[in-house]
XYZ file of C-alpha atoms in Angstrom:
590
model
C 35.219 18.676 4.943
C 33.781 19.997 1.702
C 35.163 17.042 -0.214
C 33.663 14.458 2.128
C 30.363 12.783 1.255
C 28.002 11.111 3.678
C 27.732 7.537 2.419
C 26.210 4.373 3.774
C 29.709 3.050 4.619
C 31.073 6.117 6.394
C 29.129 8.791 8.207
C 31.507 11.744 8.555
C 29.464 13.371 11.337
C 29.222 10.268 13.501
C 31.708 11.453 16.103
C 29.879 14.776 16.495
C 26.600 12.988 17.081
C 28.074 10.566 19.603
C 27.915 7.667 17.099
C 31.226 5.852 17.416
C 30.360 3.013 15.024
C 29.466 2.964 11.349
C 25.708 2.735 10.950
C 25.031 2.065 7.264
C 21.851 0.076 7.984
C 20.344 2.697 10.282
C 21.286 5.595 8.008
C 19.895 3.858 4.925
C 16.581 3.050 6.627
C 16.162 6.400 8.376
C 17.190 8.638 5.487
C 15.219 6.486 3.049
C 11.986 6.629 5.060
C 12.307 10.348 5.878
C 12.984 11.314 2.260
C 10.226 8.985 1.057
C 7.788 10.592 3.484
C 8.678 14.158 2.476
C 8.647 13.526 -1.286
C 5.667 11.180 -1.052
C 3.684 13.853 0.809
C 4.634 16.422 -1.842
C 3.535 14.023 -4.588
C 0.221 13.470 -2.806
C -0.163 17.238 -2.467
C 0.037 17.711 -6.242
C -2.411 14.796 -6.712
C -0.030 12.181 -8.119
C 0.832 8.779 -6.678
C 3.099 8.863 -3.568
C 4.954 6.035 -5.286
C 6.564 8.707 -7.480
C 7.865 10.401 -4.343
C 9.325 7.127 -3.072
C 11.157 6.572 -6.356
C 12.449 10.153 -6.363
C 13.690 9.652 -2.783
C 15.793 6.788 -4.104
C 17.116 9.000 -6.894
C 18.189 11.592 -4.314
C 19.943 8.892 -2.257
C 21.517 7.231 -5.277
C 25.064 7.509 -6.606
C 24.024 9.626 -9.594
C 23.042 12.699 -7.543
C 25.155 14.823 -5.158
C 24.883 14.570 -1.391
C 24.111 11.534 0.709
C 24.708 8.162 -0.960
C 23.096 5.140 0.699
C 24.691 1.719 0.862
C 23.399 -0.057 -2.255
C 24.011 -3.566 -0.876
C 21.977 -2.881 2.250
C 19.273 -1.206 0.179
C 19.095 -4.324 -2.011
C 18.735 -6.565 1.051
C 15.902 -4.391 2.351
C 14.375 -4.475 -1.125
C 14.314 -8.289 -0.994
C 12.232 -8.133 2.179
C 10.020 -5.557 0.473
C 9.547 -7.900 -2.485
C 8.618 -10.770 -0.174
C 6.038 -8.697 1.683
C 4.663 -7.172 -1.521
C 4.160 -10.602 -3.066
C 2.703 -11.880 0.202
C 0.157 -9.047 0.013
C -0.646 -9.911 -3.616
C -1.273 -13.500 -2.574
C -3.493 -12.397 0.342
C -5.722 -10.456 -2.033
C -5.696 -13.048 -4.806
C -9.257 -14.065 -5.442
C -9.868 -16.983 -7.770
C -13.589 -16.210 -7.584
C -13.120 -12.666 -8.913
C -10.848 -13.910 -11.678
C -13.286 -16.601 -12.785
C -16.144 -14.096 -12.962
C -14.342 -12.084 -15.683
C -12.128 -14.833 -17.105
C -13.741 -14.647 -20.553
C -12.128 -11.246 -21.185
C -9.419 -10.877 -18.511
C -7.423 -13.973 -19.455
C -7.239 -13.593 -23.265
C -7.115 -9.796 -22.963
C -4.171 -9.762 -20.573
C -2.288 -12.402 -22.576
C -2.707 -10.532 -25.883
C -1.864 -7.181 -24.278
C 1.310 -8.646 -22.703
C 2.283 -10.106 -26.080
C 1.754 -6.778 -27.881
C 3.731 -4.763 -25.329
C 6.502 -7.366 -25.277
C 6.839 -7.314 -29.076
C 6.949 -3.517 -29.066
C 9.638 -3.584 -26.382
C 11.623 -6.204 -28.293
C 11.366 -4.008 -31.378
C 12.891 -1.072 -29.503
C 15.549 -3.371 -28.060
C 16.402 -4.624 -31.551
C 16.849 -1.057 -32.866
C 19.171 -0.360 -29.909
C 21.256 -3.438 -30.723
C 20.265 -5.611 -27.783
C 20.128 -9.424 -27.977
C 16.792 -11.221 -28.038
C 16.953 -12.024 -24.337
C 17.443 -8.374 -23.405
C 14.588 -7.264 -25.640
C 12.325 -9.958 -24.174
C 12.961 -8.894 -20.566
C 12.588 -5.234 -21.559
C 9.279 -5.852 -23.342
C 7.854 -7.949 -20.493
C 8.786 -5.219 -18.008
C 6.785 -2.700 -20.059
C 3.738 -4.967 -20.246
C 2.635 -5.191 -16.602
C 0.849 -2.427 -14.692
C 1.332 -1.424 -11.049
C -1.135 -2.959 -8.592
C -0.740 -0.010 -6.215
C -1.447 2.662 -8.839
C -4.311 0.807 -10.517
C -6.199 -0.014 -7.322
C -5.834 3.529 -6.012
C -7.267 4.994 -9.218
C -10.230 2.586 -9.144
C -10.918 3.166 -5.436
C -10.894 6.948 -5.858
C -13.629 6.619 -8.491
C -15.543 3.892 -6.636
C -15.134 1.553 -9.585
C -13.730 -1.511 -7.796
C -17.163 -3.135 -7.392
C -18.354 -2.253 -10.915
C -17.991 -4.474 -13.968
C -15.188 -2.249 -15.244
C -13.379 -2.519 -11.935
C -13.698 -6.307 -11.795
C -12.357 -6.624 -15.327
C -9.401 -4.354 -14.522
C -8.567 -6.258 -11.327
C -8.970 -9.628 -13.054
C -6.769 -8.393 -15.895
C -4.151 -7.362 -13.333
C -4.280 -10.751 -11.604
C -3.549 -12.493 -14.916
C -0.635 -10.105 -15.501
C 0.699 -10.802 -12.002
C 0.480 -14.563 -12.498
C 2.277 -14.252 -15.840
C 5.061 -12.249 -14.182
C 5.352 -14.754 -11.316
C 5.811 -17.507 -13.908
C 8.360 -15.344 -15.746
C 10.376 -14.789 -12.569
C 10.462 -18.547 -12.034
C 11.477 -19.495 -15.583
C 13.851 -16.659 -16.439
C 16.861 -17.956 -14.458
C 16.452 -21.386 -16.060
C 16.186 -19.882 -19.549
C 18.952 -17.294 -19.097
C 21.661 -19.449 -20.679
C 19.459 -20.311 -23.647
C 18.469 -16.672 -24.194
C 22.131 -15.629 -24.142
C 23.072 -18.471 -26.479
C 25.677 -19.833 -24.077
C 26.717 -23.373 -24.872
C 23.602 -24.167 -26.874
C 25.303 -25.120 -30.155
C 25.179 -28.838 -30.806
C 22.799 -29.497 -27.929
C 19.654 -31.529 -28.399
C 16.223 -30.083 -27.759
C 16.015 -32.136 -24.565
C 19.343 -30.821 -23.323
C 18.216 -27.248 -23.918
C 14.833 -27.884 -22.314
C 16.288 -29.767 -19.336
C 16.922 -26.675 -17.127
C 13.360 -25.510 -17.755
C 11.933 -28.951 -16.967
C 13.966 -29.156 -13.765
C 12.797 -25.699 -12.711
C 9.168 -26.539 -13.477
C 9.578 -29.778 -11.523
C 10.884 -27.908 -8.486
C 8.043 -25.421 -8.753
C 5.529 -28.252 -9.069
C 7.017 -29.930 -5.982
C 6.774 -26.675 -4.050
C 3.170 -26.099 -5.161
C 2.169 -29.642 -4.186
C 3.905 -29.246 -0.829
C 2.059 -26.001 -0.167
C -1.321 -27.384 -1.246
C -0.934 -30.604 0.740
C 1.079 -29.556 3.787
C 0.914 -25.748 3.852
C -2.854 -25.693 3.393
C -3.236 -27.612 6.634
C -0.327 -26.351 8.708
C -0.510 -22.585 8.028
C -4.211 -22.099 8.971
C -3.768 -24.391 11.982
C -0.797 -22.370 13.245
C -2.677 -19.093 12.802
C -5.804 -20.372 14.571
C -3.681 -21.735 17.424
C -1.887 -18.402 17.859
C -5.162 -16.460 17.558
C -6.618 -18.485 20.446
C -3.704 -17.469 22.673
C -5.156 -13.955 22.617
C -1.767 -12.355 22.021
C -1.951 -9.781 19.226
C 1.830 -9.443 19.254
C 2.305 -13.189 18.823
C -0.302 -13.319 16.051
C 1.457 -10.511 14.175
C 4.783 -12.288 14.616
C 3.261 -15.538 13.343
C 2.080 -13.865 10.140
C 5.517 -12.395 9.472
C 7.213 -15.676 10.314
C 4.956 -17.497 7.845
C 5.471 -15.004 5.012
C 9.236 -14.675 5.408
C 9.796 -18.287 6.453
C 7.907 -19.802 3.523
C 9.668 -17.475 1.068
C 13.096 -18.348 2.474
C 12.294 -22.054 2.683
C 11.044 -22.060 -0.903
C 14.347 -20.566 -2.060
C 16.544 -22.884 0.004
C 14.665 -26.192 -0.309
C 13.008 -25.902 -3.723
C 15.292 -23.377 -5.422
C 12.397 -21.129 -6.401
C 12.231 -17.367 -6.006
C 11.404 -15.512 -2.813
C 8.588 -13.871 -4.760
C 6.848 -17.149 -5.624
C 7.226 -18.500 -2.097
C 5.723 -15.366 -0.581
C 2.908 -15.325 -3.141
C 1.883 -18.882 -2.280
C 2.123 -18.186 1.452
C -0.311 -15.301 1.003
C -2.601 -17.288 -1.273
C -2.807 -20.206 1.182
C -3.418 -17.776 4.024
C -6.172 -16.010 2.057
C -8.321 -19.134 2.390
C -8.309 -18.837 6.180
C -11.011 -16.970 8.081
C -8.190 -15.024 9.708
C -6.840 -13.730 6.392
C -8.362 -10.259 6.787
C -6.931 -9.906 10.266
C -3.560 -11.126 8.995
C -3.639 -8.532 6.223
C -4.486 -5.752 8.675
C -1.842 -6.769 11.198
C 0.966 -6.915 8.637
C -0.029 -3.817 6.670
C 2.130 -1.232 8.494
C 5.390 -3.168 8.222
C 4.478 -4.333 4.722
C 3.975 -0.742 3.642
C 7.251 0.360 5.266
C 9.327 -2.278 3.488
C 7.435 -1.686 0.245
C 8.491 1.971 0.497
C 12.109 0.901 1.007
C 11.784 -1.346 -2.033
C 10.715 1.582 -4.205
C 13.485 3.719 -2.695
C 16.072 1.053 -3.572
C 14.738 0.966 -7.133
C 14.991 4.740 -7.391
C 18.649 4.522 -6.360
C 19.338 2.731 -9.620
C 17.896 5.530 -11.768
C 20.341 7.846 -13.491
C 18.453 11.142 -14.086
C 20.927 11.990 -16.835
C 19.196 9.425 -19.054
C 16.617 12.116 -19.875
C 19.378 14.103 -21.596
C 21.508 11.155 -22.692
C 18.732 8.972 -24.168
C 15.804 11.308 -24.968
C 14.502 9.423 -28.034
C 14.652 5.850 -26.587
C 13.050 7.150 -23.382
C 10.286 8.842 -25.374
C 9.609 5.602 -27.261
C 9.614 3.649 -23.980
C 7.034 5.983 -22.447
C 4.990 5.787 -25.665
C 4.893 1.975 -25.455
C 3.833 2.115 -21.788
C 1.164 4.782 -22.153
C -0.166 4.237 -25.676
C 1.116 0.924 -27.048
C -0.424 -1.494 -24.572
C -3.362 0.827 -23.805
C -4.439 0.908 -27.456
C -4.102 -2.879 -27.565
C -6.241 -3.208 -24.414
C -8.861 -0.823 -25.833
C -9.136 -2.849 -29.035
C -9.398 -6.152 -27.164
C -12.146 -4.919 -24.814
C -14.159 -3.493 -27.721
C -13.718 -6.743 -29.684
C -15.359 -8.595 -26.807
C -18.397 -6.339 -27.107
C -17.922 -4.163 -24.047
C -18.866 -0.459 -24.212
C -16.376 2.314 -24.939
C -16.451 3.506 -21.316
C -15.238 0.106 -20.125
C -12.514 -0.011 -22.798
C -11.297 3.482 -21.901
C -11.262 2.666 -18.182
C -9.161 -0.461 -18.756
C -6.809 1.453 -21.065
C -6.305 4.262 -18.553
C -5.765 1.756 -15.731
C -2.982 -0.041 -17.605
C -1.148 3.082 -18.847
C 1.680 2.766 -16.292
C 4.142 0.204 -14.942
C 5.298 -0.576 -11.436
C 6.350 -3.227 -8.940
C 6.784 -6.285 -11.136
C 8.600 -4.223 -13.758
C 11.198 -3.246 -11.164
C 11.620 -6.812 -9.945
C 11.916 -8.131 -13.498
C 14.523 -5.629 -14.737
C 16.594 -6.157 -11.590
C 16.574 -9.898 -12.252
C 17.344 -9.339 -15.947
C 20.404 -7.214 -15.135
C 21.640 -9.693 -12.506
C 21.377 -12.511 -15.086
C 23.297 -10.379 -17.643
C 20.322 -10.497 -20.006
C 19.359 -6.822 -19.883
C 21.951 -4.043 -20.154
C 22.003 -1.287 -17.542
C 20.720 1.033 -20.249
C 17.519 -0.999 -20.483
C 17.002 -0.919 -16.736
C 17.438 2.864 -16.708
C 14.880 3.247 -19.494
C 12.332 1.085 -17.666
C 12.784 2.868 -14.337
C 12.642 6.337 -15.872
C 9.640 5.277 -17.957
C 7.910 4.007 -14.796
C 8.315 7.303 -12.975
C 7.062 9.316 -15.961
C 4.097 7.006 -16.645
C 2.994 6.995 -12.999
C 3.139 10.799 -12.956
C 1.084 11.034 -16.160
C -1.459 8.326 -15.321
C -3.823 10.552 -13.256
C -4.123 12.884 -16.264
C -5.653 10.068 -18.313
C -8.333 9.540 -15.671
C -9.019 13.282 -15.565
C -9.498 13.251 -19.348
C -11.669 10.146 -19.008
C -13.800 11.879 -16.362
C -14.311 14.893 -18.642
C -15.144 12.705 -21.633
C -17.714 10.759 -19.659
C -19.172 13.951 -18.130
C -19.695 15.459 -21.610
C -21.129 12.198 -22.840
C -23.531 12.028 -19.912
C -24.596 15.654 -20.437
C -25.361 14.929 -24.079
C -27.370 11.843 -23.099
C -29.327 13.814 -20.484
C -30.103 16.499 -23.067
C -31.293 13.829 -25.473
C -33.375 12.222 -22.727
C -34.965 15.592 -21.909
C -35.968 15.950 -25.547
C -37.875 12.672 -25.527
C -41.621 12.886 -25.976
C -43.813 13.155 -22.889
C -45.179 9.648 -23.348
C -41.730 8.110 -22.690
C -41.836 6.716 -19.197
C -39.442 7.883 -16.516
C -38.371 4.282 -16.052
C -37.029 4.107 -19.605
C -35.064 7.350 -19.186
C -33.619 6.159 -15.875
C -32.665 2.804 -17.371
C -30.831 4.513 -20.239
C -28.958 6.821 -17.835
C -28.036 3.907 -15.571
C -26.780 1.875 -18.526
C -24.096 4.446 -19.349
C -22.399 5.642 -16.194
C -19.646 8.246 -15.930
C -16.059 7.218 -15.143
C -16.426 8.568 -11.596
C -19.525 6.870 -10.210
C -21.498 9.379 -8.095
C -23.227 7.765 -5.137
C -27.010 8.234 -4.976
C -28.348 9.669 -1.730
C -30.214 7.081 0.300
C -33.988 7.427 0.584
C -33.879 6.512 4.289
C -34.964 9.096 6.857
C -34.975 8.890 10.617
C -32.290 6.246 10.264
C -29.040 5.501 12.070
C -25.829 5.576 10.032
C -23.333 2.979 11.252
C -19.698 3.227 10.121
C -18.009 -0.178 10.389
C -19.608 -3.615 10.641
C -16.803 -5.487 12.408
C -16.892 -7.073 15.850
C -18.454 -4.024 17.514
C -20.453 -2.677 14.578
C -22.123 -6.013 13.818
C -23.437 -6.259 17.389
C -24.728 -2.684 17.246
C -26.283 -3.271 13.833
C -28.023 -6.495 14.901
C -29.540 -4.732 17.942
C -30.767 -1.788 15.868
C -32.293 -4.063 13.267
C -33.983 -6.167 15.934
C -35.421 -2.977 17.423
C -36.865 -1.955 14.053
C -34.629 1.094 13.666
C -33.877 2.001 10.006
C -30.189 1.305 9.483
C -27.580 2.258 6.882
C -24.041 0.825 7.127
C -20.893 2.211 5.499
C -18.308 -0.553 5.059
C -15.490 -1.532 2.671
C -14.437 -4.933 4.028
C -15.509 -7.718 1.593
C -16.265 -10.178 4.413
C -18.428 -7.643 6.263
C -20.201 -6.689 3.034
C -21.210 -10.318 2.534
C -22.676 -10.403 6.062
C -24.638 -7.223 5.376
C -26.028 -8.684 2.151
C -27.090 -11.854 3.972
C -28.745 -9.785 6.727
C -30.569 -7.612 4.179
C -29.166 -4.362 5.618
C -28.803 -1.359 3.310
C -25.151 -0.441 2.800
C -22.799 1.957 1.051
C -19.564 0.347 -0.079
C -16.409 2.334 0.573
C -14.443 4.315 3.135
C -16.661 6.702 5.095
C -13.919 9.345 5.014
C -13.915 9.408 1.190
C -15.572 12.348 -0.596
C -19.333 12.017 -1.040
C -19.830 9.003 1.245
C -21.463 10.829 4.164
C -23.500 12.991 1.800
C -24.900 9.794 0.249
C -25.827 8.612 3.760
C -28.299 11.556 4.061
C -27.000 12.626 7.462
C -29.256 15.695 7.537
C -32.285 13.396 7.808
C -30.607 10.788 10.039
C -31.402 10.057 13.677
C -27.747 9.641 14.565
C -24.259 8.523 13.485
C -22.316 5.704 15.163
C -18.607 5.440 14.282
C -17.715 1.869 15.289
C -14.328 1.541 13.573
C -11.326 1.028 15.919
C -9.083 3.610 14.207
C -9.603 6.868 16.115
C -7.551 8.892 13.618
C -9.805 7.910 10.723
C -12.797 8.174 13.051
C -11.877 11.797 13.748
C -11.923 12.562 10.025
C -15.364 10.994 9.685
C -16.739 12.827 12.734
C -15.375 16.157 11.470
C -16.949 15.719 8.023
C -20.262 14.613 9.554
C -20.334 17.609 11.880
C -19.735 19.917 8.897
C -22.855 18.433 7.253
C -25.077 18.650 10.333
C -24.438 20.756 13.440
C -27.172 18.987 15.462
C -26.621 15.345 14.496
C -25.971 13.077 17.521
C -22.590 11.400 16.932
C -21.295 8.478 18.987
C -17.743 7.223 18.427
C -15.406 4.540 19.739
C -12.004 5.006 21.399
C -9.280 3.069 23.198
C -7.661 5.804 25.330
C -8.321 9.128 27.011
C -6.320 10.867 24.270
C -8.535 9.329 21.587
C -11.642 10.436 23.493
C -10.349 14.016 23.555
C -9.424 13.791 19.845
C -12.877 12.590 18.795
C -14.746 15.094 20.983
C -12.560 17.885 19.612
C -13.754 16.978 16.111
C -17.418 17.046 17.132
C -18.469 13.736 18.687
C -21.252 14.101 21.279
C -20.326 10.906 23.076
C -17.268 8.655 22.945
C -17.323 5.125 24.327
C -14.083 3.589 25.562
C -14.268 -0.175 25.674
C -12.037 -0.565 28.720
C -14.211 1.793 30.757
C -17.406 -0.044 29.827
C -15.845 -3.401 30.682
C -14.771 -2.052 34.047
C -18.277 -0.696 34.718
C -19.835 -4.045 33.777
C -17.445 -5.900 36.094
C -18.238 -3.553 38.972
C -21.956 -3.984 38.282
C -21.600 -7.772 38.289
C -19.734 -7.694 41.585
C -22.476 -5.471 43.016
C -25.207 -7.838 41.851
C -23.361 -10.858 43.187
C -23.040 -9.309 46.643
C -26.736 -8.529 46.967
């Protein structure tokens, strides 16, 4: 038995466990998710991205390490679904408005940075003896940052809603669009890049595959804008009116997967592009936020399996076998494109803090890099050696990326201390307004939230269906109100209503402190997630032992959970509905 290995095709312990059939799909999914959870939790524990843990789980399951070996074909199929759902999520969050607000720097900056990183990658490919096509794919894979890693870093520092954050996100959107276009054109250009059958051909003959591909893409885009723009929102609104949450969730998945599959079959375009457009069309609907929330759990699960499948392709021995090329690859990822981004941002007249933030945000690679190298290998453009370098470089860069933000935080803290010392040395006649303006002009990398000046106020967490009703009643009654919310649609409503708000997740560090709970009249936790609500209640109770806290629940277990963490009162919607019905019956009988 010592020579047997547990693989995705044969499970040697199946008979002992009562499993009389091969279960490669179940074993791949279960082992992949369990390993991803364990290693992802360990990565989170040491304050690096869980994505590193997911990739390492794939390495453990891969053919290059001893022990269990998952079925690569099944893993690839699951990865395709992960790609579809990832791109669907990118499309859901694609905001043309945000891009246009920073287009003056995001568009040229991203294009130049992609060009610089691609040329550096092609240079390394040339020294390793690769053809032009292989170097091009390799360089493009090194040029695009991970959406997951970048957004997490910005959210942790509350920079998403700052100018720096908008530039970084806009920059990332341009990179994503460039990669979507690359994924569409690469199959059509593969023959030309490999030099197959191009001798003696006219320019038109060589350009014909590209023109045909662009024509198919144009037909798909027109179809989506003309037909999809009407049909998809109509279907979602129809299903939403049925009142079935299960059916609504199924409709969203059917749209994302169905459009991606239909785009591939009918228009011969990639799953990725089809899913991206499905998400982008859906983002225009009023139900887009609900669609995003409903699909998030399954989207996250398949995204994890995608990263696991990528990790299975990594040969850890490359660290020993190719130390110098790997070092150069990591250098291009971390320093090459970051230095280019820094120079571009400074050229456009933005301060050093903004340039450093953008540079740190882009000093890693992720999802699109994995998709691109997989496509490059399948098209015989990129050698396996190049894929291994990109994947190993991704893991290393994602692990190192938080260190750059730590260094940025320290740099900005020292800079702020020096500015405060200089401000303190100003003559007495300098007004406090001038000092405050100078301090506000140059903010640290981690934006510290100011404590609200409100006292005797109610802090409301969540301004959704329940929270908005509560907030409107409090405002009408003249009660000072402060809302903590991170949903863009709800934030717009708060701005229109003129209600003071703190943008972000109430469970994040510093949020409840900024809400001045010690001087508040009470705290209302109106979000539907009792698990997150428990975290908020616990942190609030640690700040104030006497603060009245009211929370929301959907079951008796959630009521017990919230009261255990310190809630004074927990309202369960079903109970209140039942009481109202009984009261109405009583009134009607009188």
